[in-house]
Short mmCIF file of N, CA and C in Angstrom, two decimals:
data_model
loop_
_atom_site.label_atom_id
_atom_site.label_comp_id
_atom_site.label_asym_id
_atom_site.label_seq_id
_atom_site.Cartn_x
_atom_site.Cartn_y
_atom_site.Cartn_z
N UNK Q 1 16.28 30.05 23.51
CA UNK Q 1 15.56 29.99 22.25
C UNK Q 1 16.29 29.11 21.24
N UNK Q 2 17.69 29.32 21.07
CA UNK Q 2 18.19 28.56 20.32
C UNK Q 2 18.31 27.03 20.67
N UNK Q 3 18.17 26.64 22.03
CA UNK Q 3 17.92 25.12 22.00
C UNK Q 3 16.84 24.54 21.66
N UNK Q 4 15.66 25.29 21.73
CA UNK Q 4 14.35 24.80 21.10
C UNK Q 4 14.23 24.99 19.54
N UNK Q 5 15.18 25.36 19.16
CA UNK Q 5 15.18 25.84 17.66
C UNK Q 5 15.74 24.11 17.31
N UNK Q 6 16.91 23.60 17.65
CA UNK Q 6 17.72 23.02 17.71
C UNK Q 6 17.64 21.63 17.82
N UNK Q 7 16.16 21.16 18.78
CA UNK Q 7 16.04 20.17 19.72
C UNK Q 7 14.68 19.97 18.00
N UNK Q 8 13.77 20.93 17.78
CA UNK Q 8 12.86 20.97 16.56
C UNK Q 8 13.47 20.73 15.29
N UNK Q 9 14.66 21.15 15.05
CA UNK Q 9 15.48 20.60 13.89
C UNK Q 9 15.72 19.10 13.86
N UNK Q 10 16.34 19.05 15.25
CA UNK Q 10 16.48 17.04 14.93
C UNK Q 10 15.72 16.61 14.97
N UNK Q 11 14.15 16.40 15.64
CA UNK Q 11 13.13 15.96 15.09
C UNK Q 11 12.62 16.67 13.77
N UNK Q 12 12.82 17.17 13.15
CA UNK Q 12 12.25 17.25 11.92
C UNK Q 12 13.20 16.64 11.20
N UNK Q 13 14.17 16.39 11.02
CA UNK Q 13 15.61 15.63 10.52
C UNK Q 13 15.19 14.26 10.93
N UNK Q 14 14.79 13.54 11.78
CA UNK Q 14 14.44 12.40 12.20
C UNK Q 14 13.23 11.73 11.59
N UNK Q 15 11.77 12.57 11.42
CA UNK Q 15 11.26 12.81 10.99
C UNK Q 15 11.07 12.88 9.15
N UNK Q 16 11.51 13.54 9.02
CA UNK Q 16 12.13 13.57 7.67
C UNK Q 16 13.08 12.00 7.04
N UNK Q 17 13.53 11.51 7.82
CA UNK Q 17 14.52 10.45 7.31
C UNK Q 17 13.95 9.04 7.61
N UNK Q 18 12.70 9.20 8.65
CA UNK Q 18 11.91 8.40 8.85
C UNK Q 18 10.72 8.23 7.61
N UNK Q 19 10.44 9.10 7.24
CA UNK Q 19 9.64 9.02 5.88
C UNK Q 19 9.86 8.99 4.22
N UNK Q 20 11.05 9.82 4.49
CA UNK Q 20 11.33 10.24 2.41
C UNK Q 20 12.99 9.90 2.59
N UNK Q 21 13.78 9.43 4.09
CA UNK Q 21 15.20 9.84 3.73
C UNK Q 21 15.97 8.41 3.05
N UNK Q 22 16.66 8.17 3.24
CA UNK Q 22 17.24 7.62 2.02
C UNK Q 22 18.04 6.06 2.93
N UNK Q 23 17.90 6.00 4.23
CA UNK Q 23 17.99 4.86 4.71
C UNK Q 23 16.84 4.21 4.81
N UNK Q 24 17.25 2.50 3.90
CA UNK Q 24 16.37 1.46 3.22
C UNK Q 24 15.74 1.12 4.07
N UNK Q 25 16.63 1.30 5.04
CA UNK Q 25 15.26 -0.06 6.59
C UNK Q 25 14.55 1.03 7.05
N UNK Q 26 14.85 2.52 7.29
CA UNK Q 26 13.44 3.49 7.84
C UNK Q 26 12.50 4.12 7.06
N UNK Q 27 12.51 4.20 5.76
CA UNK Q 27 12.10 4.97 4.89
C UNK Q 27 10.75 4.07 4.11
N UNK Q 28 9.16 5.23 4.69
CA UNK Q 28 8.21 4.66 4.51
C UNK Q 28 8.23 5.06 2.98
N UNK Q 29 8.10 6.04 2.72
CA UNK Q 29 7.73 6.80 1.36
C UNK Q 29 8.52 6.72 0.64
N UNK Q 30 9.46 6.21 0.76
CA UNK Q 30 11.15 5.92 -0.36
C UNK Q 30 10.46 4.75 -1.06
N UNK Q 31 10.84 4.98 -2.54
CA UNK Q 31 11.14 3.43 -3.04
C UNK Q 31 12.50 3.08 -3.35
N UNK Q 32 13.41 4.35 -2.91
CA UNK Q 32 14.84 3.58 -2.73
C UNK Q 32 14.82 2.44 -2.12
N UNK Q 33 16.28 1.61 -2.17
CA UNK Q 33 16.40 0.79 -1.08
C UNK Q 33 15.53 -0.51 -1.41
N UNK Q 34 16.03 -1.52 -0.39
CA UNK Q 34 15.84 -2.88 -0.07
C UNK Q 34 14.96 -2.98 0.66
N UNK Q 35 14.18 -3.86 1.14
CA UNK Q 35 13.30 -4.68 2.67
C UNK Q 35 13.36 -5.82 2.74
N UNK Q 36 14.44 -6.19 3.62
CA UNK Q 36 14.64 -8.18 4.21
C UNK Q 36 13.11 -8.47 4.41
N UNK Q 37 12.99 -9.87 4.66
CA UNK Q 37 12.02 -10.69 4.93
C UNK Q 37 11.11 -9.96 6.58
N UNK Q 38 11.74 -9.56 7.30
CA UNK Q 38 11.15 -9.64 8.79
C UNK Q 38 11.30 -7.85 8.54
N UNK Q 39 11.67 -6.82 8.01
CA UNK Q 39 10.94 -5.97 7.92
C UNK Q 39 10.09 -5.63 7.42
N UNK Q 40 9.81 -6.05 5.88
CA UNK Q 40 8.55 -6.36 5.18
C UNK Q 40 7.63 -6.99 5.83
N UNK Q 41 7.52 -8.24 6.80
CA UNK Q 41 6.96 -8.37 7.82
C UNK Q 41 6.55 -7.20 8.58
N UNK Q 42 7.14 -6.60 9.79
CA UNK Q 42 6.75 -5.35 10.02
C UNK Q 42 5.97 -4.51 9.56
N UNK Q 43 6.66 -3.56 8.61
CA UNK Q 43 6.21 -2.69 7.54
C UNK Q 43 4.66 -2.86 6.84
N UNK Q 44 4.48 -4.52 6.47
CA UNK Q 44 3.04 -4.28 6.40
C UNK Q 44 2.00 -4.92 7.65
N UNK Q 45 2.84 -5.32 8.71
CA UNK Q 45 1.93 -5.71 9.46
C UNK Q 45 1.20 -4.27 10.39
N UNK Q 46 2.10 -3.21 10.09
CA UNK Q 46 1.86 -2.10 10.67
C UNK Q 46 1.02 -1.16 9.60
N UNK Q 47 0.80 -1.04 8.32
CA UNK Q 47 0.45 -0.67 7.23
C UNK Q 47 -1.27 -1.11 7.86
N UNK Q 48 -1.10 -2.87 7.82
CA UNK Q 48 -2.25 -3.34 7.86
C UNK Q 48 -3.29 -2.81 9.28
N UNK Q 49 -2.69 -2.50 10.20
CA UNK Q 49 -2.78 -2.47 11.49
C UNK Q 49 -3.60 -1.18 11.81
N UNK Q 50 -2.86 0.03 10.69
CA UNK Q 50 -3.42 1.31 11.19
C UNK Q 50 -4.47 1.59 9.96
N UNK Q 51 -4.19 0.62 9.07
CA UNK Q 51 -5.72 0.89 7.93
C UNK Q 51 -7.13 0.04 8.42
N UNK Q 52 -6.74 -1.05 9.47
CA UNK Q 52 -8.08 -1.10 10.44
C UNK Q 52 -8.68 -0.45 11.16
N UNK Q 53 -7.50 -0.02 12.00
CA UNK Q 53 -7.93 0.67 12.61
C UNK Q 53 -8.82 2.13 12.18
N UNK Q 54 -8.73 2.58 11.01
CA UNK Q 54 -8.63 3.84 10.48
C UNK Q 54 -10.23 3.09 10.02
N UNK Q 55 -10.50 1.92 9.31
CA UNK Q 55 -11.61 1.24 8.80
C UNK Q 55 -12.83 1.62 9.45
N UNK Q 56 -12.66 0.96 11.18
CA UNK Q 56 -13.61 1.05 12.26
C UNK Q 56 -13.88 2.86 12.18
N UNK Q 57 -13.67 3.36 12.36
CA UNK Q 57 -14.12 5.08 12.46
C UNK Q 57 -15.06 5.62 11.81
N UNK Q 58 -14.36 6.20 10.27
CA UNK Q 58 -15.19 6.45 9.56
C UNK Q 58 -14.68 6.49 8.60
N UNK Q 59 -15.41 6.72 6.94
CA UNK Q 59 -15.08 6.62 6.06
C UNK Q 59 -14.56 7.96 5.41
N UNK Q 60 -14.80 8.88 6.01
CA UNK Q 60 -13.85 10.19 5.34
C UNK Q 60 -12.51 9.81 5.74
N UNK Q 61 -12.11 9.24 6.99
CA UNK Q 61 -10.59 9.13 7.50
C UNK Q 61 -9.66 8.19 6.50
N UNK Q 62 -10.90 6.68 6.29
CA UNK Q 62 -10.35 6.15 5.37
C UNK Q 62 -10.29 6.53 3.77
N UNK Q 63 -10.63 7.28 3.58
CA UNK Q 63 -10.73 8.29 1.83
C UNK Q 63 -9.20 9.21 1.90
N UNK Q 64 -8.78 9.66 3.58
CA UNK Q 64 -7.89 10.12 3.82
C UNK Q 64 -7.02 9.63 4.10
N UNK Q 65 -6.59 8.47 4.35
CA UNK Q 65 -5.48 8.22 4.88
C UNK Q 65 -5.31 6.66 3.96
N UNK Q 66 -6.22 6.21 3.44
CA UNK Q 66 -6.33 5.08 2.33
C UNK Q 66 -4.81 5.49 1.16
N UNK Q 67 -5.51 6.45 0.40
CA UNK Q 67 -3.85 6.90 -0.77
C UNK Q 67 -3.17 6.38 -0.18
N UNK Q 68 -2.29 7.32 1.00
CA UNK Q 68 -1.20 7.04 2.11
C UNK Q 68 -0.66 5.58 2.02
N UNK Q 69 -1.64 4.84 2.51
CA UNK Q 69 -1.21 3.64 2.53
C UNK Q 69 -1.08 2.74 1.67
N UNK Q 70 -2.00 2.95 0.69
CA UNK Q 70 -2.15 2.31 -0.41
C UNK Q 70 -0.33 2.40 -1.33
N UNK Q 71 -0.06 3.90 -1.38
CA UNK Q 71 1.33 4.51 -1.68
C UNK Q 71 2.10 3.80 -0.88
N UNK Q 72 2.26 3.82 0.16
CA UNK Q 72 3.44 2.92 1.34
C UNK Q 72 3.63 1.39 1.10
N UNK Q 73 1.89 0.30 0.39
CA UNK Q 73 2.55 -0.70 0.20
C UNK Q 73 3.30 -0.52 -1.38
N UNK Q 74 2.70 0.23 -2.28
CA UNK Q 74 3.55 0.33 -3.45
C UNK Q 74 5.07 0.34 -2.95
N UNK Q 75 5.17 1.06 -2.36
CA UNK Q 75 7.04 1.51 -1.69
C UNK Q 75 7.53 -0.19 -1.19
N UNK Q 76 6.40 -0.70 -0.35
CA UNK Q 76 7.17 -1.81 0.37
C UNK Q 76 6.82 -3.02 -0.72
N UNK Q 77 6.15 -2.97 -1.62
CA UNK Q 77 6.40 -3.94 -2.64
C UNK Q 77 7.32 -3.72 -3.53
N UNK Q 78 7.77 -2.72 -3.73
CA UNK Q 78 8.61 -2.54 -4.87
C UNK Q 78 10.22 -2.52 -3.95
N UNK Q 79 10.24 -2.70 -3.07
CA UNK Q 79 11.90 -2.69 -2.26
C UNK Q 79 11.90 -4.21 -1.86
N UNK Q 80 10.59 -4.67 -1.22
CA UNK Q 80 10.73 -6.30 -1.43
C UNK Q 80 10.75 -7.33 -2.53
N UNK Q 81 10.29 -6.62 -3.63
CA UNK Q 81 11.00 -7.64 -5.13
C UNK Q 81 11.82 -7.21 -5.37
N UNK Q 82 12.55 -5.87 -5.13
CA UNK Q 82 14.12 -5.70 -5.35
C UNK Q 82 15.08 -6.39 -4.68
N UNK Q 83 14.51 -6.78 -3.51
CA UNK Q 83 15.51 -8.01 -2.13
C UNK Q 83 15.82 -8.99 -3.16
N UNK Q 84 14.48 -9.56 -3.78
CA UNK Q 84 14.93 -11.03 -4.12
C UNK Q 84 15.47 -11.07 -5.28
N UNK Q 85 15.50 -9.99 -6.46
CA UNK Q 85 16.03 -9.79 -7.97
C UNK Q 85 14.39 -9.47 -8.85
N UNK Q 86 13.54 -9.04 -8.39
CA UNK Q 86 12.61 -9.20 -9.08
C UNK Q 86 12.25 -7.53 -9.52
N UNK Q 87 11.97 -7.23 -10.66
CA UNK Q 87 11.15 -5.76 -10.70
C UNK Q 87 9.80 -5.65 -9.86
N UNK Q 88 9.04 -6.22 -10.06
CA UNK Q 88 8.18 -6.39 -9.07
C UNK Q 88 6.80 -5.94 -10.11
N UNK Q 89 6.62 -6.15 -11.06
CA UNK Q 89 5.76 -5.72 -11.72
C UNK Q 89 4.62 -6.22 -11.59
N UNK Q 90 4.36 -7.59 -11.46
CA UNK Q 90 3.41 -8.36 -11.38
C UNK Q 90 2.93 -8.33 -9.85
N UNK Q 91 3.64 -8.51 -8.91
CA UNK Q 91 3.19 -8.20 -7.47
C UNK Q 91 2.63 -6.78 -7.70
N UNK Q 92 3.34 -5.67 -8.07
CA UNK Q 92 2.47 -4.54 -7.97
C UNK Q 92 1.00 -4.25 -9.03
N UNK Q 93 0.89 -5.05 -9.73
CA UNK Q 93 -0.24 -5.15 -10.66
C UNK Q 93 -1.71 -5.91 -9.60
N UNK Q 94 -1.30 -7.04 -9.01
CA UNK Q 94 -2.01 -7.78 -8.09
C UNK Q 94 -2.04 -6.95 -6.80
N UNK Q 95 -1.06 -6.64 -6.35
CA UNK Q 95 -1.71 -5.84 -4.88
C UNK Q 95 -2.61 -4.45 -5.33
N UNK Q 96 -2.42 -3.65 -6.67
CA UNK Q 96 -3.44 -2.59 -6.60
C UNK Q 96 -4.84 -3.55 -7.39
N UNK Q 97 -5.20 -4.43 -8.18
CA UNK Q 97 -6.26 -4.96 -8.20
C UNK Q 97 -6.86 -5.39 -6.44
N UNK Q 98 -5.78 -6.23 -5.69
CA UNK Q 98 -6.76 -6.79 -4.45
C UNK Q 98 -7.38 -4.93 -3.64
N UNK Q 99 -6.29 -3.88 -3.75
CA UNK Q 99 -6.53 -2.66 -3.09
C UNK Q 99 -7.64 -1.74 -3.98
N UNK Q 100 -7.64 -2.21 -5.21
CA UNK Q 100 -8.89 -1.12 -5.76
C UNK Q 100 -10.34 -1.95 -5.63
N UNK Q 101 -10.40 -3.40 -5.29
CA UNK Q 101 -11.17 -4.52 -5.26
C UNK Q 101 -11.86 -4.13 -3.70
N UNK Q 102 -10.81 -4.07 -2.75
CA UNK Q 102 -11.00 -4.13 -1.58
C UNK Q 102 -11.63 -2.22 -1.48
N UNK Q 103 -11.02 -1.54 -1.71
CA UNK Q 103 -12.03 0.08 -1.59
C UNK Q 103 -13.73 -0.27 -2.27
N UNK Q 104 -13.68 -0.79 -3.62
CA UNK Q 104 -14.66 -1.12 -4.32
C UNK Q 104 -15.85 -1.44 -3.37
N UNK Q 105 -15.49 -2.62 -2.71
CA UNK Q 105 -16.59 -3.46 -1.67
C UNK Q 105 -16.29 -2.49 -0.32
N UNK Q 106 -15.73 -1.57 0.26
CA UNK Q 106 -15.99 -0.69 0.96
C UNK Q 106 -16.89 0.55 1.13
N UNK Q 107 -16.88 0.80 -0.07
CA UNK Q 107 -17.61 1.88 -0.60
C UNK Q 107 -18.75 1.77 -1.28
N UNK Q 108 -19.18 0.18 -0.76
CA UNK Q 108 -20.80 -0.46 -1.77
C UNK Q 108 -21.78 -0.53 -0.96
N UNK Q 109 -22.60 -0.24 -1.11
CA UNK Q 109 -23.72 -0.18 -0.22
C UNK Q 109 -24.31 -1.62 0.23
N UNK Q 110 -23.93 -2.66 0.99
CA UNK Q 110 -24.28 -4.10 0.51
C UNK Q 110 -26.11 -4.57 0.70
N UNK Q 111 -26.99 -3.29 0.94
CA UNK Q 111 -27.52 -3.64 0.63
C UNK Q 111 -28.64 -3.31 -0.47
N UNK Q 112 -27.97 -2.57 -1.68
CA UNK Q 112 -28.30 -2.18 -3.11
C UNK Q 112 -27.67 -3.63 -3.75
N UNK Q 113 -26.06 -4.14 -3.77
CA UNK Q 113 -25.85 -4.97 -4.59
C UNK Q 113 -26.49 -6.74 -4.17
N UNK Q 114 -26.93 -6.92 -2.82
CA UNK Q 114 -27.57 -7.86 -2.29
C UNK Q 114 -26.61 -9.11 -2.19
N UNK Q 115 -26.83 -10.36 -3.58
CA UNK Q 115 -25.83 -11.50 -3.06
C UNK Q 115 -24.64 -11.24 -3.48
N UNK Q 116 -24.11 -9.85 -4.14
CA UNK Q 116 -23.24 -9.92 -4.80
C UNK Q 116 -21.87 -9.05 -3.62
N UNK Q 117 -22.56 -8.56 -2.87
CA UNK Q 117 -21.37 -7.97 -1.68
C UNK Q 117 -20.90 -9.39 -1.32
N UNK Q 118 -21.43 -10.41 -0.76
CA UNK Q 118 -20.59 -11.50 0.43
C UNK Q 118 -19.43 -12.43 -0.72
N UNK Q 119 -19.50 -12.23 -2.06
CA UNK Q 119 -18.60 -12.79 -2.86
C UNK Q 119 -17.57 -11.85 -3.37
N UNK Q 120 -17.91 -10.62 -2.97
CA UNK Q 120 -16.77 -9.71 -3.22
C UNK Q 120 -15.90 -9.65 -2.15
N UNK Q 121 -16.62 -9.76 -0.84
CA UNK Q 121 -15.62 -9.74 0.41
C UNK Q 121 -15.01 -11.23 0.57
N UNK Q 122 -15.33 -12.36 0.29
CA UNK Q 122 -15.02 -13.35 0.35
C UNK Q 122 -13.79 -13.29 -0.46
N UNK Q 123 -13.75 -13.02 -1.96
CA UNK Q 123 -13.24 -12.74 -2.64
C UNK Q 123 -11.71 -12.17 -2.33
N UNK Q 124 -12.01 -10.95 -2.08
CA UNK Q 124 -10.73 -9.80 -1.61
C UNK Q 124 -10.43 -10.67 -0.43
N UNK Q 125 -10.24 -11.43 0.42
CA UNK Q 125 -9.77 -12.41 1.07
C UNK Q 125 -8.92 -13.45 0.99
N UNK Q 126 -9.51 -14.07 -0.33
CA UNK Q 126 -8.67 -14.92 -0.38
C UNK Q 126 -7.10 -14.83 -1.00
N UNK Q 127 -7.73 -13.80 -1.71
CA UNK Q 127 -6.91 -12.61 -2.52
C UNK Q 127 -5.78 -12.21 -1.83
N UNK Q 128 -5.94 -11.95 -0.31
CA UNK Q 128 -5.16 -11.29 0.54
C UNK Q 128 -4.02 -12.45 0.76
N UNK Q 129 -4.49 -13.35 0.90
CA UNK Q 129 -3.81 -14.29 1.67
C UNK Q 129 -2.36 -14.56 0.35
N UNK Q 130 -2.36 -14.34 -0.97
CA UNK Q 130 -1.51 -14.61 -1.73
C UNK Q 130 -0.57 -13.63 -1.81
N UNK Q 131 -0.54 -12.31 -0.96
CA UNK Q 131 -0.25 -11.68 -1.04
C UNK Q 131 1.11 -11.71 -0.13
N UNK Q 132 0.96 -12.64 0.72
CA UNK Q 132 2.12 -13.12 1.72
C UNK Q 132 3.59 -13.58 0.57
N UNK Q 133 3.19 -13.95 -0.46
CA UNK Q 133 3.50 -14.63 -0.99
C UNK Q 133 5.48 -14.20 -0.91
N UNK Q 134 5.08 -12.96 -1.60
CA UNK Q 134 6.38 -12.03 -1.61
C UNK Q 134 7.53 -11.78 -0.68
N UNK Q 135 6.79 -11.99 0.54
CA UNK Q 135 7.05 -12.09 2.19
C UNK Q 135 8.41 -13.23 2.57
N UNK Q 136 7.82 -14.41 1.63
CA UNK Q 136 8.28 -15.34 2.24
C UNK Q 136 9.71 -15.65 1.22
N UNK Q 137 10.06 -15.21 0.17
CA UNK Q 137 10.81 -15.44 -0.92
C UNK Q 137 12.36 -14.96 0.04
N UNK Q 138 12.95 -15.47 0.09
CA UNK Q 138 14.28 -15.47 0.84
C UNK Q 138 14.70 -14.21 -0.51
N UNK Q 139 15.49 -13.76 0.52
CA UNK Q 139 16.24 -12.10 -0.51
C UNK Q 139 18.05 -12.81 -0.80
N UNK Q 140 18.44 -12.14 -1.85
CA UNK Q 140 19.55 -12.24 -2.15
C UNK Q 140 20.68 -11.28 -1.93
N UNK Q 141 21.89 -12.41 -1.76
CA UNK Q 141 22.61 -11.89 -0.84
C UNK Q 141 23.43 -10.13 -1.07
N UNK Q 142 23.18 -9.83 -2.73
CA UNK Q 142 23.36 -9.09 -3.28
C UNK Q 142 22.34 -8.43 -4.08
N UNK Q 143 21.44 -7.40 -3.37
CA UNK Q 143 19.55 -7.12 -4.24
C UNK Q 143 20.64 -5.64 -5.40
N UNK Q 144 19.93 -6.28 -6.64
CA UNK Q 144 19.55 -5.39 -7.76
C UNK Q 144 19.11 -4.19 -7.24
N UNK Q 145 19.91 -3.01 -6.58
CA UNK Q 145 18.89 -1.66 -6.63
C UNK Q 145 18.51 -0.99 -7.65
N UNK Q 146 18.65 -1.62 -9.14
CA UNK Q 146 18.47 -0.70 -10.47
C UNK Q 146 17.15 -1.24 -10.59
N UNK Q 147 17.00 -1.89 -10.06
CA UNK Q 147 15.04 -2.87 -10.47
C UNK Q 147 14.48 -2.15 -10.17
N UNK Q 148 13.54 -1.85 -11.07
CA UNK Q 148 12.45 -0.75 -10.64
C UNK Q 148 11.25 -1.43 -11.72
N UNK Q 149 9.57 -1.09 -11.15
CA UNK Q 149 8.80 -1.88 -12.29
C UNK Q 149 8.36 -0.42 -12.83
N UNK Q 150 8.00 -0.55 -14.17
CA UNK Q 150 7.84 0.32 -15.45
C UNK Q 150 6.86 1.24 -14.78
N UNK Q 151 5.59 0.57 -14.02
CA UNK Q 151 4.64 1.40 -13.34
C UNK Q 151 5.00 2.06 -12.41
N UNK Q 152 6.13 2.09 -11.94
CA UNK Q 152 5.95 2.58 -10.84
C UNK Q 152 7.30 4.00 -11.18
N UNK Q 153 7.37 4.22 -12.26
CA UNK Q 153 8.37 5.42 -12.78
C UNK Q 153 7.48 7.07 -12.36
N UNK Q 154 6.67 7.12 -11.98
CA UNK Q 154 5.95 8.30 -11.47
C UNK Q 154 4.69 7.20 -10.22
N UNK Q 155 5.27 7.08 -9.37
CA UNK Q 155 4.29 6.60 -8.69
C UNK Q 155 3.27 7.07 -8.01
N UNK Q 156 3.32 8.77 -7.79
CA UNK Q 156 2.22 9.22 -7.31
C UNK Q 156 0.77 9.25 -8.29
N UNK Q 157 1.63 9.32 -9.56
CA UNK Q 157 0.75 9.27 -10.90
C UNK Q 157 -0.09 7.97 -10.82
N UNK Q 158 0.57 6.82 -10.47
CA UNK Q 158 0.10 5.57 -10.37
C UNK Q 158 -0.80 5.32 -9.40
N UNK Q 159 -0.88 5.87 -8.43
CA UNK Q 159 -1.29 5.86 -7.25
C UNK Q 159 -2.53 6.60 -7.32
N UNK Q 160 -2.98 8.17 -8.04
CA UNK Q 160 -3.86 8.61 -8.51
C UNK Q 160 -4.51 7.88 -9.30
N UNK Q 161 -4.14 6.80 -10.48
CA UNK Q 161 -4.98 6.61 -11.16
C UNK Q 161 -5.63 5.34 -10.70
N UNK Q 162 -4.80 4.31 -9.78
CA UNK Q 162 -5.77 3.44 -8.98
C UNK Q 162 -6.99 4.04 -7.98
N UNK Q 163 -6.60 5.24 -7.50
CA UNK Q 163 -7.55 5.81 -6.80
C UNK Q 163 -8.73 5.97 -7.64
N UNK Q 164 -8.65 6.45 -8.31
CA UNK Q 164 -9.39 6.93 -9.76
C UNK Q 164 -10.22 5.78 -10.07
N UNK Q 165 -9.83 4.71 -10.26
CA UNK Q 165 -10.81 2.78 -10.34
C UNK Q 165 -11.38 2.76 -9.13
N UNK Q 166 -10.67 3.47 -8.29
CA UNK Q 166 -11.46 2.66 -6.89
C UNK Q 166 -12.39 3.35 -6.87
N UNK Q 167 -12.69 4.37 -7.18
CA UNK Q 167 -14.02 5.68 -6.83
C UNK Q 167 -14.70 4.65 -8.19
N UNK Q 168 -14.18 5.12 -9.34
CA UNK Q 168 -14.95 4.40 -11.01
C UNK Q 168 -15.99 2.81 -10.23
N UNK Q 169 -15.75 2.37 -9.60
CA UNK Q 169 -15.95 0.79 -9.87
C UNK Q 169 -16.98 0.89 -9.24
N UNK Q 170 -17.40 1.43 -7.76
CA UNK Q 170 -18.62 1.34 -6.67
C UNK Q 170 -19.60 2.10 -7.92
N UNK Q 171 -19.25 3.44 -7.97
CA UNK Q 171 -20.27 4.16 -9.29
C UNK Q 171 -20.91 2.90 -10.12
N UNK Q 172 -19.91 2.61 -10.90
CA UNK Q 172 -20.42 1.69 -12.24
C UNK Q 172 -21.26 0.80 -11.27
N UNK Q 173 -20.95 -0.15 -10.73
CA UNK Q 173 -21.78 -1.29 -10.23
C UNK Q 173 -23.14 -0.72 -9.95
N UNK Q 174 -23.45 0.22 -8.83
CA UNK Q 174 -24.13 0.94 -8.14
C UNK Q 174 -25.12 1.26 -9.74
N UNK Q 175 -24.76 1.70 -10.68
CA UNK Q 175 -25.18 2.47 -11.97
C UNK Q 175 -25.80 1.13 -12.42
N UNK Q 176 -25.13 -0.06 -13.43
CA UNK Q 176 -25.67 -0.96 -14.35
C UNK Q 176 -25.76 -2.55 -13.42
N UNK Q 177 -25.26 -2.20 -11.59
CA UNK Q 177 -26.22 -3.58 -11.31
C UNK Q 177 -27.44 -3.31 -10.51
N UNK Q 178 -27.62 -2.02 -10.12
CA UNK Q 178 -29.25 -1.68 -9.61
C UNK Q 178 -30.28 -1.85 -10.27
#
């Protein structure tokens, strides 16, 4: 009994340090810490990977597991403008516009708003692509861990209230462009 007690502890310890613990290169949910160029690579190519996947299914999964991720790139934007010296304020201002933009046109019926869905998805596209941007900024050889951006001092708070636009925005449209 006590080895199964034992063998469940280090995975939950593993587990645990894989999500909230306090080493920079494993830690999804930390905004402690740094992210070099080729884990930020990673990190959102895998972000991106399982919010498609999650896309194709259905839309309660993505209502569920959307926050999540939405929260995880906050974490990996704000440890990748700390790499290079940056607070990261402005990257995190632009990735929750392209992410409350991109729920917005998910959650629209495209065919209530008519020509106005294929310029919103077009849109959140091109949008995406600037988003590399951060990716590519070579990190310094010594990252600022005191950088932190102003928004992101309660980030679950932050994270609720983009959620909060993303539900607001399909309503409104849906309301004064029908």
């Amino acid at each position: 009994m006590a080895s199964h007690n034992n063998v469940f502890s280090e995975f939950n310890l593993m587990v645990r340090d894989f999500l909230f613990g306090n080493d920079k290169m494993t830690s999804v949910f930390s905004f402690k810490g740094t992210l070099n160029r080729s884990l930020g690579w990673v990190t959102a190519s895998v972000l991106w990977l399982i919010l498609t996947i999650i896309n194709d299914y259905t839309k309660i999964m993505t209502c569920i597991t959307g926050p999540v991720i939405f929260y995880c790139t906050l974490a990996l934007v704000q440890k990748r403008c700390r790499d290079y010296g940056s607070s990261g304020t402005f990257w995190i201002i632009y990735v929750s516009i392209i992410m409350i933009l991109e729920s917005a046109v998910y959650f629209l019926n495209p065919e209530s708003i008519g020509p106005l869905y294929p310029k919103l998805k077009d849109t959140t596209g091109t949008l995406y692509f600037f988003t590399l941007i951060p990716q590519l900024i070579p990190g310094k050889p010594e990252p600022d861990l005191s950088l932190r951006s102003p928004l992101l001092k309660y980030p679950f708070l932050y994270t609720v209230i983009c959620l909060g636009l993303a539900i607001l925005i399909p309503v409104l449209v849906n309301i004064f462009y029908i």
